[in-house]
PDB file of C-alpha atoms in Angstrom:
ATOM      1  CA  UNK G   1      -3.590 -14.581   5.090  1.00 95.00           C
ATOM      2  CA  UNK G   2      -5.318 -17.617   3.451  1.00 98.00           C
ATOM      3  CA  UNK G   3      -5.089 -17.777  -0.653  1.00 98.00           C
ATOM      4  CA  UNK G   4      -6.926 -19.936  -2.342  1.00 98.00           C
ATOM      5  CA  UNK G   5      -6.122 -20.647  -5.935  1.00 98.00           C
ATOM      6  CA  UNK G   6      -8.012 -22.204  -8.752  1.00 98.00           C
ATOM      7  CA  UNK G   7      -6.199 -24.605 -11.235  1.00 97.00           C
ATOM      8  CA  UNK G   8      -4.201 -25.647  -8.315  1.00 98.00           C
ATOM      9  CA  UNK G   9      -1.514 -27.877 -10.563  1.00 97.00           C
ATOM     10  CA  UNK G  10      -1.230 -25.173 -13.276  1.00 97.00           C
ATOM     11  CA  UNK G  11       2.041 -24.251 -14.881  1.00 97.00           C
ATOM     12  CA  UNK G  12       1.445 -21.089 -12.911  1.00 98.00           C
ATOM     13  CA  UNK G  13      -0.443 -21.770  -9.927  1.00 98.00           C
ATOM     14  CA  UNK G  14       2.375 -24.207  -8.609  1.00 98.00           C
ATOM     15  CA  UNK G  15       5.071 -21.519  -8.892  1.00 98.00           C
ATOM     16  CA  UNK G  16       2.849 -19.206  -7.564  1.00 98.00           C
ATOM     17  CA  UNK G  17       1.789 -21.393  -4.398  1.00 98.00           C
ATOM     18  CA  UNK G  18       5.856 -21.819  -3.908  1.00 98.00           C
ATOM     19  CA  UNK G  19       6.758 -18.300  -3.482  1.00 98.00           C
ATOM     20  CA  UNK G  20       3.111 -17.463  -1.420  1.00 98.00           C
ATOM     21  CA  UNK G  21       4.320 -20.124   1.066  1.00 98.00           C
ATOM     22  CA  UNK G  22       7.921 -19.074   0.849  1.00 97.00           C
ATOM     23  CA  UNK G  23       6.173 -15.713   1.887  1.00 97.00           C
ATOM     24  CA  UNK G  24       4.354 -17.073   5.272  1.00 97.00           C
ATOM     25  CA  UNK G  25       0.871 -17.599   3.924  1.00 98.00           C
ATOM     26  CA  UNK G  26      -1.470 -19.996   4.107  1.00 98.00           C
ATOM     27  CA  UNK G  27      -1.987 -21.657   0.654  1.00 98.00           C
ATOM     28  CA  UNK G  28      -4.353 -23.590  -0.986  1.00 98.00           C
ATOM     29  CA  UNK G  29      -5.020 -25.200  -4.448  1.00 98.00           C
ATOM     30  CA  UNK G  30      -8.101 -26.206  -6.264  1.00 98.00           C
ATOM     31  CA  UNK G  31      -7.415 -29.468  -7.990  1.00 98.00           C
ATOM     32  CA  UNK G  32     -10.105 -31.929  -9.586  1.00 94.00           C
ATOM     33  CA  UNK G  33      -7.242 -35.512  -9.671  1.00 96.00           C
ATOM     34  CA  UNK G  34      -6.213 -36.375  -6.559  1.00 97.00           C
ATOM     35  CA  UNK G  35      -3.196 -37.985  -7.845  1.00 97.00           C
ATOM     36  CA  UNK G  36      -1.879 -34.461  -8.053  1.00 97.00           C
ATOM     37  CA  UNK G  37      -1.910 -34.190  -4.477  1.00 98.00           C
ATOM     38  CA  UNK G  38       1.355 -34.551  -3.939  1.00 98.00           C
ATOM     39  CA  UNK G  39       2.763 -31.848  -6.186  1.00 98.00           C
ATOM     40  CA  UNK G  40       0.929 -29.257  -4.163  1.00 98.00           C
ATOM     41  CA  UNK G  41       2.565 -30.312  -0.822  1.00 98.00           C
ATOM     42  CA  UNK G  42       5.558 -30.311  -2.589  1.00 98.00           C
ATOM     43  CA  UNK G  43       5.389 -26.603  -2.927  1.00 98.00           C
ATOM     44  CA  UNK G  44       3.884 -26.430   0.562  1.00 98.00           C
ATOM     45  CA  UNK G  45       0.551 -26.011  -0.587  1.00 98.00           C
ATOM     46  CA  UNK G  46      -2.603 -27.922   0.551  1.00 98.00           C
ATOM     47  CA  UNK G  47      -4.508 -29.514  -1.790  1.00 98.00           C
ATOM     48  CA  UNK G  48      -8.403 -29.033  -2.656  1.00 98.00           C
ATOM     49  CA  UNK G  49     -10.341 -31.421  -4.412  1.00 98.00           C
ATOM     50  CA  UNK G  50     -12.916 -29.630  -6.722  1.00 98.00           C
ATOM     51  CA  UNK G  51     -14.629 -29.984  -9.952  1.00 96.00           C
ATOM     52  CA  UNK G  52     -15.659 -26.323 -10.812  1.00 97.00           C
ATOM     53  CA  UNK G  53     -17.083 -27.865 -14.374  1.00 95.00           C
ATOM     54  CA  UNK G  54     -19.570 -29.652 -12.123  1.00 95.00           C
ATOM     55  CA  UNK G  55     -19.704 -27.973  -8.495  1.00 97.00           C
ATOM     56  CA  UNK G  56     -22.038 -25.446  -7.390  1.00 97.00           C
ATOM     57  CA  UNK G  57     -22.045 -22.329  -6.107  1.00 98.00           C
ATOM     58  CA  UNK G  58     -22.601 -22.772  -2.701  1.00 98.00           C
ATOM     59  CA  UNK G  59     -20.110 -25.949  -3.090  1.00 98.00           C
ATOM     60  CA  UNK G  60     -17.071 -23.492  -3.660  1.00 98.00           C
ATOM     61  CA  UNK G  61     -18.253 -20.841  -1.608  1.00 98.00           C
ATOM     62  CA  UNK G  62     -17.480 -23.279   1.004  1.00 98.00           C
ATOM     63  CA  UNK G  63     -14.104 -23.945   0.035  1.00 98.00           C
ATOM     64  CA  UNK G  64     -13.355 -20.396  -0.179  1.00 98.00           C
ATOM     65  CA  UNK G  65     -15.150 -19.589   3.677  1.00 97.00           C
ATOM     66  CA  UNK G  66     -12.275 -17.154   5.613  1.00 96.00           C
ATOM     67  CA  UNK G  67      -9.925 -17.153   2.504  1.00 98.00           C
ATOM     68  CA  UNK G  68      -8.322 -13.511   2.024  1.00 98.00           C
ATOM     69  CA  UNK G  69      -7.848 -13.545  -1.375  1.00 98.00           C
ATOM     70  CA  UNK G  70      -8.768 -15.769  -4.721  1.00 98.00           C
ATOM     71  CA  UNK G  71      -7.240 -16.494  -7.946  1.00 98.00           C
ATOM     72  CA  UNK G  72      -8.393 -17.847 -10.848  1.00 98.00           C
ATOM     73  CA  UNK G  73      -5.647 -19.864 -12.951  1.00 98.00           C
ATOM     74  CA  UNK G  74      -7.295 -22.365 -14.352  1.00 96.00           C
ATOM     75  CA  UNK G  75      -7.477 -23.095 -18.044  1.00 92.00           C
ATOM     76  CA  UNK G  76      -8.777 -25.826 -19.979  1.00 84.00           C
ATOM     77  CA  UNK G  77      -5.238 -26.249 -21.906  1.00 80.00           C
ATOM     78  CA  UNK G  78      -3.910 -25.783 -25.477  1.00 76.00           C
ATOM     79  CA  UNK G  79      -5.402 -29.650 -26.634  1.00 78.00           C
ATOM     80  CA  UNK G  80      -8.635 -28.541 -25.532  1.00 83.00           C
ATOM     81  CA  UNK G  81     -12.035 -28.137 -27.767  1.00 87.00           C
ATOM     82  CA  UNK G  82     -14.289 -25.586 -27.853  1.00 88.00           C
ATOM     83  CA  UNK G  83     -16.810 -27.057 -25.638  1.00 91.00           C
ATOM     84  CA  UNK G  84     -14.045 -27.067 -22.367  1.00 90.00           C
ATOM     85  CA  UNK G  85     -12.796 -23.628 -23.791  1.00 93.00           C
ATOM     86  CA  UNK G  86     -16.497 -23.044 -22.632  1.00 93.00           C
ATOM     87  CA  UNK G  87     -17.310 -25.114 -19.242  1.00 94.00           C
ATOM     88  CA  UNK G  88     -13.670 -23.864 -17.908  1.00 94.00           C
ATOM     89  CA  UNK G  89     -12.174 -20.765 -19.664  1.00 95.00           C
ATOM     90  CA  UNK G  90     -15.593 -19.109 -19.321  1.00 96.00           C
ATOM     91  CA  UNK G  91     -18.084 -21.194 -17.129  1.00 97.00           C
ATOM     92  CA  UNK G  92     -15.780 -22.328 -13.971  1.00 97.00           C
ATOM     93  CA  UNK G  93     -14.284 -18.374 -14.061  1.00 98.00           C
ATOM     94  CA  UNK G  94     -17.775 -17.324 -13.946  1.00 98.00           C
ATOM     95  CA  UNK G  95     -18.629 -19.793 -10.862  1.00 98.00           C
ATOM     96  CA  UNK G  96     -15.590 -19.130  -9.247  1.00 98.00           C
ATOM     97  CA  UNK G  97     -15.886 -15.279  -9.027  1.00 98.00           C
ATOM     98  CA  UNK G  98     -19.574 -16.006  -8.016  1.00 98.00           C
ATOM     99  CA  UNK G  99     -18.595 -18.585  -5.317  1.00 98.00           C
ATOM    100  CA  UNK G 100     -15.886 -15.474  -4.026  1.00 98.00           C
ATOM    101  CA  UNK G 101     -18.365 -12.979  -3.621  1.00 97.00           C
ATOM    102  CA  UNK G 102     -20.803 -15.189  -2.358  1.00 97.00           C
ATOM    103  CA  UNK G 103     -18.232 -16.157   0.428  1.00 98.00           C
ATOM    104  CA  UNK G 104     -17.030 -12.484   0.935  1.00 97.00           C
ATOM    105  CA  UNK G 105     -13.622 -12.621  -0.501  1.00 98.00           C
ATOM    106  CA  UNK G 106     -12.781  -9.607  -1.135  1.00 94.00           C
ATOM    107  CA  UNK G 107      -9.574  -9.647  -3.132  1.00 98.00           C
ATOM    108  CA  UNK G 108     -10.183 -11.199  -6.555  1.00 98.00           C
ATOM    109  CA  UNK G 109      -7.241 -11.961  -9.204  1.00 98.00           C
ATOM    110  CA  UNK G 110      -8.196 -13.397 -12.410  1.00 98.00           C
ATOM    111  CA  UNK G 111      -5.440 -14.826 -14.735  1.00 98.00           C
ATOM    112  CA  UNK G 112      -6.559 -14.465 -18.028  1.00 98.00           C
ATOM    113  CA  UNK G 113      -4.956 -13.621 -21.803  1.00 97.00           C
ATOM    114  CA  UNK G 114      -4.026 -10.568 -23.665  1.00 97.00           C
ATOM    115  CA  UNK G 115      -6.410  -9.982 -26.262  1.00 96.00           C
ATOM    116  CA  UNK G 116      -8.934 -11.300 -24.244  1.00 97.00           C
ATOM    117  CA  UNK G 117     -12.595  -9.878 -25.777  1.00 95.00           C
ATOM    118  CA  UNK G 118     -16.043 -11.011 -25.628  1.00 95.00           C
ATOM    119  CA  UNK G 119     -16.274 -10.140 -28.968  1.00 93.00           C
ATOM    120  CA  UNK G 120     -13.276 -11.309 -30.839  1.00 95.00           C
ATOM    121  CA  UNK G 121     -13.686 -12.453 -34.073  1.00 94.00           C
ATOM    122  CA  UNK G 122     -12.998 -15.807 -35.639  1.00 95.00           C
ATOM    123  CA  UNK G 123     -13.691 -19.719 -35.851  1.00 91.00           C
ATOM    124  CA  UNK G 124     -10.505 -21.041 -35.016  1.00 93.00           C
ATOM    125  CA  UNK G 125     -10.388 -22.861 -31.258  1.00 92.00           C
ATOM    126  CA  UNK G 126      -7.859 -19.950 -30.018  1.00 92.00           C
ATOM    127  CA  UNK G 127     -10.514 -17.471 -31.399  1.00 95.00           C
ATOM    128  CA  UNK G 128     -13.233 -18.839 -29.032  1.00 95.00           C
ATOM    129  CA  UNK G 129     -10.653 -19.392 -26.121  1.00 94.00           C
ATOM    130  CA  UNK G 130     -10.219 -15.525 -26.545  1.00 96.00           C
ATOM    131  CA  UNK G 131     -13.941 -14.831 -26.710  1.00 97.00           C
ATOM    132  CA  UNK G 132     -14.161 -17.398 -23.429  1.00 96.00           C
ATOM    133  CA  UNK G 133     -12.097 -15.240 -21.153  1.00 97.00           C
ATOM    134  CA  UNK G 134     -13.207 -12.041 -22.524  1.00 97.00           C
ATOM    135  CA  UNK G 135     -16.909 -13.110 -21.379  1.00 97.00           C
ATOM    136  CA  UNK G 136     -15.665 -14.333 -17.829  1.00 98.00           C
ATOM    137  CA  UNK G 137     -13.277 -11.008 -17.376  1.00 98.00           C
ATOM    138  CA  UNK G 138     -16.303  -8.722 -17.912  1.00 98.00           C
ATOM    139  CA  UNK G 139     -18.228 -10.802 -15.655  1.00 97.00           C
ATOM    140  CA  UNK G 140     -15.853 -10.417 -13.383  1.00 97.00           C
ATOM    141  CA  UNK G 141     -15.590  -6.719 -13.390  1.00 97.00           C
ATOM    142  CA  UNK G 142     -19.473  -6.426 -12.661  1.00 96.00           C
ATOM    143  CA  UNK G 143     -18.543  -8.153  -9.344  1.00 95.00           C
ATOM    144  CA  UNK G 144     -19.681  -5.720  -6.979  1.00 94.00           C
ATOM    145  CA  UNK G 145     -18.099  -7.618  -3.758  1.00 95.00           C
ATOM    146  CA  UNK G 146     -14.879  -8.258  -5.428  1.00 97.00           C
ATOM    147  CA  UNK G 147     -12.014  -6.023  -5.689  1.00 97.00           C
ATOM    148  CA  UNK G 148     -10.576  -7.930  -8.723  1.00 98.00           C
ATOM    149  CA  UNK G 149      -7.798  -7.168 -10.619  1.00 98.00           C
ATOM    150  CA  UNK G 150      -7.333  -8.705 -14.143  1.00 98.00           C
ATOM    151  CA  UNK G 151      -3.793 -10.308 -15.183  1.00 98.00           C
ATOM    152  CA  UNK G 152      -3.433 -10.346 -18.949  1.00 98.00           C
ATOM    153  CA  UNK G 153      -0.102 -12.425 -19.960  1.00 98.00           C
ATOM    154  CA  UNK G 154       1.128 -12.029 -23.036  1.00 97.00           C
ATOM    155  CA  UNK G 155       2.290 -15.974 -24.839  1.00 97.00           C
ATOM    156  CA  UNK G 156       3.721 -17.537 -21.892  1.00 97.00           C
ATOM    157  CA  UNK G 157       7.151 -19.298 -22.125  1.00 97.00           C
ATOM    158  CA  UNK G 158       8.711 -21.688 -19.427  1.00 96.00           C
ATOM    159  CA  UNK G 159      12.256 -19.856 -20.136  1.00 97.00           C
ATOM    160  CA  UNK G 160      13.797 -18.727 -16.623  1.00 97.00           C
ATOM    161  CA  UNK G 161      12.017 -15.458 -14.929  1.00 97.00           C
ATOM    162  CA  UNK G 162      14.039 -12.438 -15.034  1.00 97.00           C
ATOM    163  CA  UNK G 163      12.364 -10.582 -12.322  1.00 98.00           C
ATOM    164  CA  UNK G 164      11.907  -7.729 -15.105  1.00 98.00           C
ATOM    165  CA  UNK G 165       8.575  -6.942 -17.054  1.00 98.00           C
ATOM    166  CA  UNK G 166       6.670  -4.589 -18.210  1.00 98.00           C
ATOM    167  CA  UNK G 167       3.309  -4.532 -16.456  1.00 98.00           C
ATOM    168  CA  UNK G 168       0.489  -1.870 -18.138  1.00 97.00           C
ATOM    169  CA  UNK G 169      -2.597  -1.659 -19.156  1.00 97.00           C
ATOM    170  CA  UNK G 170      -1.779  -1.912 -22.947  1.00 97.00           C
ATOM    171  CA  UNK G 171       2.047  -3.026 -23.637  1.00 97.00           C
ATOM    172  CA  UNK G 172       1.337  -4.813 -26.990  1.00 95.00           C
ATOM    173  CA  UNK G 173       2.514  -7.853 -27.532  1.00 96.00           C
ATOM    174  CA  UNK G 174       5.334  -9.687 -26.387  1.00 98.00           C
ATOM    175  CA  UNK G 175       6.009 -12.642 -24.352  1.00 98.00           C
ATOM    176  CA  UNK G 176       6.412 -13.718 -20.509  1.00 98.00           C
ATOM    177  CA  UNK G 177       7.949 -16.224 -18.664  1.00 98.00           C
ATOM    178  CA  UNK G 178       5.378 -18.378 -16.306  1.00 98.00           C
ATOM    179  CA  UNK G 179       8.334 -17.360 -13.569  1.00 98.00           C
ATOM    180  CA  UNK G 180       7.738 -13.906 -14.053  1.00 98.00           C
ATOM    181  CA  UNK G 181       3.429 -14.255 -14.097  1.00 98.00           C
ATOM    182  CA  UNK G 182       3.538 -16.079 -10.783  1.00 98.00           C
ATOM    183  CA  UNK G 183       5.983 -13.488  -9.218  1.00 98.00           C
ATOM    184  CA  UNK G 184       3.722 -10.461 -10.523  1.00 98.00           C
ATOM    185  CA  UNK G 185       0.750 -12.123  -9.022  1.00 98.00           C
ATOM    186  CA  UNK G 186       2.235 -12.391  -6.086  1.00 98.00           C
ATOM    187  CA  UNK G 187       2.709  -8.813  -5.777  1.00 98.00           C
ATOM    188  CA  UNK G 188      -0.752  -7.800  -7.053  1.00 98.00           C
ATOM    189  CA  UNK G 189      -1.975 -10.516  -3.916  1.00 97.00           C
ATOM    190  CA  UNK G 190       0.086  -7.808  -1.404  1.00 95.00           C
ATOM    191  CA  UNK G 191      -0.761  -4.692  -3.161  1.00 97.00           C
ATOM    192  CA  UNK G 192      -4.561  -4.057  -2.829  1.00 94.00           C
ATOM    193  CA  UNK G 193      -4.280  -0.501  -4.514  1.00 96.00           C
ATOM    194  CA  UNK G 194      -4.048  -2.445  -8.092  1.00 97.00           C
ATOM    195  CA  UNK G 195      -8.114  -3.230  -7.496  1.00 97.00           C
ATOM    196  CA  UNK G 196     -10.348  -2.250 -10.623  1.00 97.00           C
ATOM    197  CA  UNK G 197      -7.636  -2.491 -13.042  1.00 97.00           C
ATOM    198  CA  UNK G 198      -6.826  -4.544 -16.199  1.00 98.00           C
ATOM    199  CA  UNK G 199      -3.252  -5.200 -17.277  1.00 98.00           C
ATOM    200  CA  UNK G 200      -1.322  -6.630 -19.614  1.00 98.00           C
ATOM    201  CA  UNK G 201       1.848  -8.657 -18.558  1.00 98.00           C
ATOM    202  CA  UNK G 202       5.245  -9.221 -21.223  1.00 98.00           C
ATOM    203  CA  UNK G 203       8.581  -9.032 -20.520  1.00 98.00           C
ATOM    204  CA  UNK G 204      10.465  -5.843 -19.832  1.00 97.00           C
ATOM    205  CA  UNK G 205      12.953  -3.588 -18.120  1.00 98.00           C
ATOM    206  CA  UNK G 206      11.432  -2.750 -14.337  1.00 98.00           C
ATOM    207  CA  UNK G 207      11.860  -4.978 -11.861  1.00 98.00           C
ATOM    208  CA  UNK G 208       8.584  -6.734 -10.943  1.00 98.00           C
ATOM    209  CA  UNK G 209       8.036  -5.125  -7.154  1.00 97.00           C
ATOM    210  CA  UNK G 210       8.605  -1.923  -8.881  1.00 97.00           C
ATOM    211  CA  UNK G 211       5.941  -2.464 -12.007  1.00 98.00           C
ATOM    212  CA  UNK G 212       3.396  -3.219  -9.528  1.00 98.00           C
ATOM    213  CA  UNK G 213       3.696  -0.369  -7.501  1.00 97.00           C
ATOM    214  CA  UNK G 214       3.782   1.984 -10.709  1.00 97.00           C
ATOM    215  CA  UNK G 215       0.216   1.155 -11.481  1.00 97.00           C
ATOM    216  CA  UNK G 216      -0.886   0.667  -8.064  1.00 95.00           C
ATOM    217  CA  UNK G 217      -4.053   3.027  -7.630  1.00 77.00           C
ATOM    218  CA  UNK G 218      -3.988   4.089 -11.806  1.00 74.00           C
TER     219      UNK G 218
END
């Protein structure tokens, strides 16, 4: 199985690529600096160099030609403006779930946020991050050729995964560590039954294999 993962040198998408190689498959990261090169390999994952602010469809479509599966985990970063809150959080997951269906992925994961809405409310630069990946996850779900599954995190901390979480489609809020969102994703990538659903991601009880497979076909 070939995955290929935008946001290649994310916080996520590098622990992710680690245990998807760890797992046998073939692994690939979008990045747009070269110099990070080297951190993918690291992990055993082969690097992609990409703009999705500036490429075109067809441009990624060709990158993701015979992948099984694509993720979007990008994300413009917390010292970003509104304008890149735009061009990424909204814009390059629009183009990127374009470029998959275009190619004939079928398996779709989007990384997004909880509270996530198209039409949250407020003026604040969170407030139209929010209102960013609310746009790009309803695009998303109009994606006829995808079978997409949403991932919505709650805050994300960089303590040491647990391997336990509580994975539904409304948990309320809480917080996650980026160990524990790479490992669910990783099980949403091998269980295809979690298609066409939205779900929100904090820390829990249930051990991650057995979260998935709880909502698998809800």
């Amino acid at each position: 199985m070939r995955i290929v993962i935008a946001g290649g040198h994310g916080q996520i998408a590098l622990r992710l690529e680690r245990l998807l190689a760890a797992r046998g498959y073939e692994v690939a990261g979008i990045i747009r600096d070269p110099a990070q090169g080297d951190d993918l390999r690291e992990v055993n994952a082969e690097p992609v160099l990409c703009d999705l602010e500036s490429a075109s469809v067809e441009h990624v479509a060709g990158i993701l030609h015979g992948a099984d599966v694509a993720v979007f985990a990008a994300g413009a970063g917390p010292g970003s403006g509104v304008a890149r809150k735009d061009t990424v959080d909204r814009g390059a997951a629009v183009l990127f779930a374009d470029a998959a269906e275009r190619a004939r992925v079928r398996r779709f994961l989007m990384v997004s946020s909880m509270g996530a809405d198209a039409y949250h409310e407020g003026d604040e630069v969170f407030d139209f991050y929010l209102r960013a990946k609310g746009e790009a996850d309803d695009h998303v779900r109009t994606r006829l050729g995808l079978e997409w599954t949403v991932l919505r995190p709650g805050s994300l901390t960089d303590d040491r995964g647990t391997g336990q979480v509580r994975l539904e489609a409304d948990t309320g809020p809480g917080s996650v560590p980026r160990d524990d969102v790479a490992a669910v994703l990783a099980e949403l990538i091998e269980t295809p039954a979690t298609a066409g659903l939205t779900l929100e991601l904090v820390h829990g009880s249930t051990p991650v294999a057995v979260a998935v497979k709880d909502v698998a076909g809800n």
